Amino acid sequence: MNNIFVLTKIQFRSTFWTYGTKRKKSSLPKTGAVVLLGLLGLLIAFSFFSMFFGISTILKETSVPTYKIQIVAYIIAAVIMLFFTAFQAQATVFRAKDLDLLMAMPVTPFQILISKIGAFYLSNLLFGALVLAPAAIATFMCDGFSFYLFFVLLINAVTLPCITMTISFIIAFLLSLIPEKSKFNRFFTIFISFLFLGLYLVFYSRFLDIMNEFASNQALFIETAGRYYLPIKFLNEALEGNILSLGGLAAISILIFLVFMYILSKIYFPLIRKNFRTKTKKRVISEKETKKSPVWLAVFKKELGKYFSTSIYVVNTAFGTIILFALAIASLFGESLVPGFQAYVSIFKESGLLLFFACAVCCGIILTVSTTCVSISLEGKNFWIIRSAPISSREILLGKAMVNILVTEPLWIISSILLSVSLKLDIINWLLLFLSGTAAAVVCALLGLLVNLLFPKLNVGNDTQIVKQSLSAFLGIFGGWIISVPIFICAYFLCAISPLLPATAIFIFYVLIAFVIYIILKYKSEKLFNKIVY
């Protein structure tokens, strides 16, 4: 039993720990990362609290019990848990890099499985608490505290992850049946990932409609949701005072989870043993491949292969460019999708805001497409090879940055042309829009390299933790937005002077930021590389 607790503790810490290296004279204490993530969690929780409190106030004015808002909180929490942990299950439980080490230790496969499930359950609880806790507080503030209601909400909170975990493990189990190195596995994983992201965006786009539907007719909403998903029916009846329904809610959640876990425990060891069998394939090297090429190009080719062989890497980074491309295509049919679209375009154009908003939105999306913010961390155990090779740090960073540019630019060129057609931009406006987006892409690539050098995370069990749960990934995605806030504010006020001036200012700003980061990398990258110790 002690082995299980120790392994669970290690697994849970590795899920949220932001440092994967021992650094000399670290510039940021470990408490800094904890404070940053804590503030982010509080911000998310406060946003949900504001929403739930507002809806609860409306329900109270219409004499509807405010505890009904818990049904909406249940649905939102389930969606968030699935979104953040669906593919983490595959990397954490079935294809974790630490499985070969754990299997060599004096622990049983069952203990390994239980520890990983325990850590996974705790992370689900944490994500769920960001939604369920604010909803509970809003209800208690409006209706007063009730021990029975508190007990129901507590049972709901601890059993909800059972359903989401079961779904996540089923998806992970099916994906693990496909050989890891096969091209079909990469394609299928990427396809399923984009499907999940698409469904999440559909849910997000209809979120306001769902809230309005619930506020206008909560009885019909709950009845319809309960018809398709039985736990919601049990939860609603338990909130109304039916203790048997509360038992049904707990029983159905726990039993489904236990049945699947029993089946999984029987096949877990053979499955992971199969996954770790390696097959060697003879490869004939042609004379063409032996020709000398620039070092940065060799790094670029290696990095490109690594990029497309890691499905979670592709999904987390390429999604921004796909969204931008989809928006550009949708803008061509703007009048049919949004009545009065061309009238809105004309109004923005006459007020001088059209080019500014187009630049701001496009640059904001491009700044989230950062492959470099985790590219060094993904080297993992192979980092020492790069560091000991006779290659300068600048050549390594150039090769990694070029992958970021390649992921962004092709679709950005097409998207900018489509936007210029739909928004009726002339050649000067299009050129400023395109150059601003390209400069933003360069800033994103260089900023990602800098933050990953400052906050590497090498010794982790799987790539999912690096791509989704490292500090460098967080700063790489949102750091560009933080940098852009001042120039966007200034550019907005420049619209009154000239419609071209805001886009020009944004372009010049990104060029200057890229130059500053380039200078830092040029003179500090070697020192930062040497500070990283695996």
CSV table of N, CA, C and O in Angstrom, one decimal, residues 337-401:
chain,number,residue,atom,x,y,z
A,337,LEU,N,-23.7,33.5,-43.4
A,337,LEU,CA,-23.5,33.0,-42.0
A,337,LEU,C,-24.0,34.0,-41.0
A,337,LEU,O,-24.6,33.7,-40.0
A,338,VAL,N,-23.7,35.3,-41.3
A,338,VAL,CA,-24.0,36.4,-40.4
A,338,VAL,C,-24.8,37.4,-41.2
A,338,VAL,O,-24.2,38.2,-42.0
A,339,PRO,N,-26.1,37.5,-41.0
A,339,PRO,CA,-26.9,38.5,-41.8
A,339,PRO,C,-26.4,39.9,-41.5
A,339,PRO,O,-26.1,40.3,-40.3
A,340,GLY,N,-26.1,40.7,-42.6
A,340,GLY,CA,-25.6,42.0,-42.4
A,340,GLY,C,-24.1,42.1,-42.3
A,340,GLY,O,-23.6,43.1,-41.9
A,341,PHE,N,-23.4,41.0,-42.7
A,341,PHE,CA,-22.0,41.0,-42.5
A,341,PHE,C,-21.3,42.1,-43.3
A,341,PHE,O,-20.4,42.8,-42.8
A,342,GLN,N,-21.7,42.2,-44.6
A,342,GLN,CA,-21.0,43.3,-45.4
A,342,GLN,C,-21.4,44.7,-44.9
A,342,GLN,O,-20.5,45.6,-45.0
A,343,ALA,N,-22.5,44.8,-44.3
A,343,ALA,CA,-22.9,46.2,-43.7
A,343,ALA,C,-21.9,46.5,-42.5
A,343,ALA,O,-21.5,47.6,-42.4
A,344,TYR,N,-21.7,45.4,-41.7
A,344,TYR,CA,-20.7,45.6,-40.6
A,344,TYR,C,-19.3,46.0,-41.1
A,344,TYR,O,-18.6,46.8,-40.6
A,345,VAL,N,-18.9,45.3,-42.2
A,345,VAL,CA,-17.6,45.5,-42.8
A,345,VAL,C,-17.5,47.0,-43.3
A,345,VAL,O,-16.5,47.7,-43.0
A,346,SER,N,-18.6,47.4,-43.9
A,346,SER,CA,-18.6,48.8,-44.4
A,346,SER,C,-18.5,49.8,-43.3
A,346,SER,O,-17.8,50.9,-43.4
A,347,ILE,N,-19.2,49.6,-42.2
A,347,ILE,CA,-19.2,50.5,-41.0
A,347,ILE,C,-17.8,50.5,-40.4
A,347,ILE,O,-17.3,51.6,-40.1
A,348,PHE,N,-17.1,49.4,-40.2
A,348,PHE,CA,-15.8,49.3,-39.7
A,348,PHE,C,-14.8,50.0,-40.6
A,348,PHE,O,-13.9,50.7,-40.2
A,349,LYS,N,-15.0,49.8,-41.9
A,349,LYS,CA,-14.1,50.4,-42.9
A,349,LYS,C,-14.2,52.0,-42.9
A,349,LYS,O,-13.2,52.7,-42.9
A,350,GLU,N,-15.4,52.5,-42.8
A,350,GLU,CA,-15.7,53.9,-42.8
A,350,GLU,C,-15.1,54.5,-41.5
A,350,GLU,O,-14.6,55.7,-41.5
A,351,SER,N,-15.1,53.8,-40.4
A,351,SER,CA,-14.6,54.3,-39.1
A,351,SER,C,-13.1,54.1,-39.0
A,351,SER,O,-12.5,54.6,-38.0
A,352,GLY,N,-12.5,53.4,-40.0
A,352,GLY,CA,-11.0,53.2,-39.9
A,352,GLY,C,-10.6,52.1,-39.0
A,352,GLY,O,-9.4,52.0,-38.7
A,353,LEU,N,-11.5,51.3,-38.6
A,353,LEU,CA,-11.2,50.2,-37.6
A,353,LEU,C,-11.0,48.8,-38.3
A,353,LEU,O,-10.5,47.9,-37.6
A,354,LEU,N,-11.3,48.7,-39.5
A,354,LEU,CA,-11.4,47.4,-40.2
A,354,LEU,C,-10.0,46.7,-40.2
A,354,LEU,O,-9.8,45.6,-39.7
A,355,LEU,N,-9.0,47.4,-40.7
A,355,LEU,CA,-7.7,46.9,-40.8
A,355,LEU,C,-7.1,46.6,-39.4
A,355,LEU,O,-6.4,45.6,-39.2
A,356,PHE,N,-7.3,47.5,-38.5
A,356,PHE,CA,-6.8,47.3,-37.1
A,356,PHE,C,-7.4,46.0,-36.5
A,356,PHE,O,-6.6,45.2,-36.0
A,357,PHE,N,-8.7,45.8,-36.6
A,357,PHE,CA,-9.3,44.6,-36.0
A,357,PHE,C,-8.9,43.4,-36.7
A,357,PHE,O,-8.6,42.3,-36.1
A,358,ALA,N,-8.7,43.4,-38.0
A,358,ALA,CA,-8.2,42.3,-38.8
A,358,ALA,C,-6.8,41.9,-38.3
A,358,ALA,O,-6.5,40.7,-38.1
A,359,CYS,N,-5.9,42.9,-38.2
A,359,CYS,CA,-4.6,42.6,-37.7
A,359,CYS,C,-4.6,42.1,-36.3
A,359,CYS,O,-3.8,41.1,-36.0
A,360,ALA,N,-5.3,42.7,-35.4
A,360,ALA,CA,-5.3,42.3,-34.0
A,360,ALA,C,-5.8,40.9,-33.9
A,360,ALA,O,-5.2,40.1,-33.2
A,361,VAL,N,-6.9,40.5,-34.6
A,361,VAL,CA,-7.4,39.1,-34.5
A,361,VAL,C,-6.5,38.1,-35.1
A,361,VAL,O,-6.2,37.1,-34.4
A,362,CYS,N,-6.0,38.4,-36.2
A,362,CYS,CA,-5.1,37.5,-36.9
A,362,CYS,C,-3.8,37.3,-36.2
A,362,CYS,O,-3.3,36.2,-36.0
A,363,CYS,N,-3.2,38.4,-35.7
A,363,CYS,CA,-1.9,38.3,-34.9
A,363,CYS,C,-2.2,37.6,-33.6
A,363,CYS,O,-1.3,36.8,-33.2
A,364,GLY,N,-3.3,37.8,-33.0
A,364,GLY,CA,-3.6,37.1,-31.7
A,364,GLY,C,-3.7,35.6,-31.9
A,364,GLY,O,-3.2,34.9,-31.0
A,365,ILE,N,-4.3,35.2,-33.0
A,365,ILE,CA,-4.3,33.7,-33.3
A,365,ILE,C,-3.0,33.2,-33.6
A,365,ILE,O,-2.6,32.1,-33.1
A,366,ILE,N,-2.2,33.9,-34.4
A,366,ILE,CA,-0.9,33.4,-34.9
A,366,ILE,C,0.0,33.3,-33.7
A,366,ILE,O,0.9,32.4,-33.6
A,367,LEU,N,-0.1,34.2,-32.7
A,367,LEU,CA,0.8,34.2,-31.5
A,367,LEU,C,0.6,32.9,-30.6
A,367,LEU,O,1.4,32.7,-29.8
A,368,THR,N,-0.5,32.2,-30.9
A,368,THR,CA,-0.7,31.0,-30.1
A,368,THR,C,-0.1,29.7,-30.8
A,368,THR,O,-0.1,28.7,-30.2
A,369,VAL,N,0.4,29.9,-32.0
A,369,VAL,CA,1.0,28.8,-32.7
A,369,VAL,C,2.5,28.7,-32.4
A,369,VAL,O,3.3,29.2,-33.2
A,370,SER,N,2.8,28.2,-31.3
A,370,SER,CA,4.2,28.1,-30.9
A,370,SER,C,4.7,26.7,-30.7
A,370,SER,O,4.3,26.0,-29.8
A,371,THR,N,5.5,26.3,-31.7
A,371,THR,CA,6.1,24.9,-31.6
A,371,THR,C,7.4,25.0,-30.8
A,371,THR,O,7.8,24.0,-30.2
A,372,THR,N,8.0,26.2,-30.7
A,372,THR,CA,9.3,26.3,-30.1
A,372,THR,C,9.3,26.3,-28.6
A,372,THR,O,10.3,26.0,-28.0
A,373,CYS,N,8.1,26.7,-28.0
A,373,CYS,CA,8.1,26.8,-26.6
A,373,CYS,C,8.2,25.5,-25.8
A,373,CYS,O,8.4,25.5,-24.6
A,374,VAL,N,8.2,24.4,-26.6
A,374,VAL,CA,8.4,23.0,-25.9
A,374,VAL,C,9.4,22.2,-26.7
A,374,VAL,O,9.6,21.1,-26.4
A,375,SER,N,10.0,22.8,-27.8
A,375,SER,CA,10.9,22.0,-28.6
A,375,SER,C,12.1,21.5,-27.9
A,375,SER,O,12.6,20.4,-28.2
A,376,ILE,N,12.7,22.3,-27.0
A,376,ILE,CA,13.8,21.9,-26.3
A,376,ILE,C,13.5,20.8,-25.2
A,376,ILE,O,14.2,19.8,-25.0
A,377,SER,N,12.3,21.1,-24.5
A,377,SER,CA,11.9,20.1,-23.5
A,377,SER,C,11.6,18.7,-24.1
A,377,SER,O,11.8,17.7,-23.5
A,378,LEU,N,11.1,18.7,-25.3
A,378,LEU,CA,10.8,17.4,-26.0
A,378,LEU,C,12.0,16.6,-26.3
A,378,LEU,O,11.9,15.4,-26.7
A,379,GLU,N,13.2,17.2,-26.3
A,379,GLU,CA,14.4,16.5,-26.5
A,379,GLU,C,14.6,15.4,-25.4
A,379,GLU,O,15.1,14.3,-25.7
A,380,GLY,N,14.1,15.7,-24.2
A,380,GLY,CA,14.2,14.7,-23.1
A,380,GLY,C,15.6,14.1,-22.9
A,380,GLY,O,16.6,14.9,-22.7
A,381,LYS,N,15.7,12.8,-22.9
A,381,LYS,CA,16.9,12.1,-22.6
A,381,LYS,C,18.0,12.4,-23.7
A,381,LYS,O,19.2,12.2,-23.5
A,382,ASN,N,17.5,12.8,-24.9
A,382,ASN,CA,18.5,13.1,-26.0
A,382,ASN,C,19.1,14.4,-26.0
A,382,ASN,O,19.9,14.8,-26.9
A,383,PHE,N,18.8,15.2,-25.0
A,383,PHE,CA,19.3,16.6,-24.9
A,383,PHE,C,20.8,16.6,-24.8
A,383,PHE,O,21.5,17.5,-25.4
A,384,TRP,N,21.4,15.7,-24.1
A,384,TRP,CA,22.8,15.7,-23.9
A,384,TRP,C,23.5,15.4,-25.2
A,384,TRP,O,24.7,15.9,-25.4
A,385,ILE,N,22.9,14.8,-26.2
A,385,ILE,CA,23.5,14.5,-27.5
A,385,ILE,C,23.7,15.9,-28.2
A,385,ILE,O,24.7,16.2,-28.8
A,386,ILE,N,22.6,16.7,-28.2
A,386,ILE,CA,22.7,18.0,-28.9
A,386,ILE,C,23.7,18.9,-28.2
A,386,ILE,O,24.5,19.5,-28.9
A,387,ARG,N,23.7,18.9,-26.9
A,387,ARG,CA,24.6,19.8,-26.2
A,387,ARG,C,26.1,19.4,-26.3
A,387,ARG,O,26.9,20.3,-26.3
A,388,SER,N,26.3,18.1,-26.5
A,388,SER,CA,27.7,17.6,-26.6
A,388,SER,C,28.2,17.6,-28.0
A,388,SER,O,29.4,17.5,-28.3
A,389,ALA,N,27.3,17.7,-29.0
A,389,ALA,CA,27.7,17.7,-30.4
A,389,ALA,C,28.4,19.1,-30.8
A,389,ALA,O,28.1,20.1,-30.2
A,390,PRO,N,29.2,19.0,-31.8
A,390,PRO,CA,29.9,20.3,-32.2
A,390,PRO,C,29.0,21.2,-33.0
A,390,PRO,O,29.3,21.5,-34.2
A,391,ILE,N,27.9,21.6,-32.4
A,391,ILE,CA,26.9,22.4,-33.1
A,391,ILE,C,26.7,23.6,-32.2
A,391,ILE,O,26.6,23.5,-31.0
A,392,SER,N,26.7,24.8,-32.8
A,392,SER,CA,26.4,26.0,-32.0
A,392,SER,C,25.0,26.1,-31.6
A,392,SER,O,24.1,25.6,-32.3
A,393,SER,N,24.7,26.7,-30.6
A,393,SER,CA,23.3,26.9,-30.1
A,393,SER,C,22.5,27.7,-31.1
A,393,SER,O,21.3,27.4,-31.2
A,394,ARG,N,23.1,28.6,-31.8
A,394,ARG,CA,22.3,29.4,-32.7
A,394,ARG,C,21.8,28.6,-33.9
A,394,ARG,O,20.7,28.8,-34.4
A,395,GLU,N,22.6,27.6,-34.4
A,395,GLU,CA,22.2,26.7,-35.4
A,395,GLU,C,21.0,25.8,-35.0
A,395,GLU,O,20.1,25.5,-35.7
A,396,ILE,N,21.1,25.3,-33.7
A,396,ILE,CA,20.0,24.5,-33.2
A,396,ILE,C,18.7,25.3,-33.1
A,396,ILE,O,17.7,24.8,-33.5
A,397,LEU,N,18.8,26.5,-32.6
A,397,LEU,CA,17.7,27.4,-32.4
A,397,LEU,C,17.1,27.8,-33.8
A,397,LEU,O,15.8,27.9,-33.9
A,398,LEU,N,17.9,28.0,-34.7
A,398,LEU,CA,17.4,28.4,-36.1
A,398,LEU,C,16.6,27.3,-36.7
A,398,LEU,O,15.6,27.5,-37.3
A,399,GLY,N,17.1,26.1,-36.6
A,399,GLY,CA,16.4,24.9,-37.1
A,399,GLY,C,15.1,24.7,-36.5
A,399,GLY,O,14.1,24.4,-37.1
A,400,LYS,N,15.0,24.9,-35.1
A,400,LYS,CA,13.7,24.8,-34.4
A,400,LYS,C,12.8,25.9,-34.8
A,400,LYS,O,11.6,25.7,-34.9
A,401,ALA,N,13.3,27.1,-34.9
A,401,ALA,CA,12.5,28.3,-35.2
A,401,ALA,C,11.8,28.1,-36.6
A,401,ALA,O,10.7,28.5,-36.9
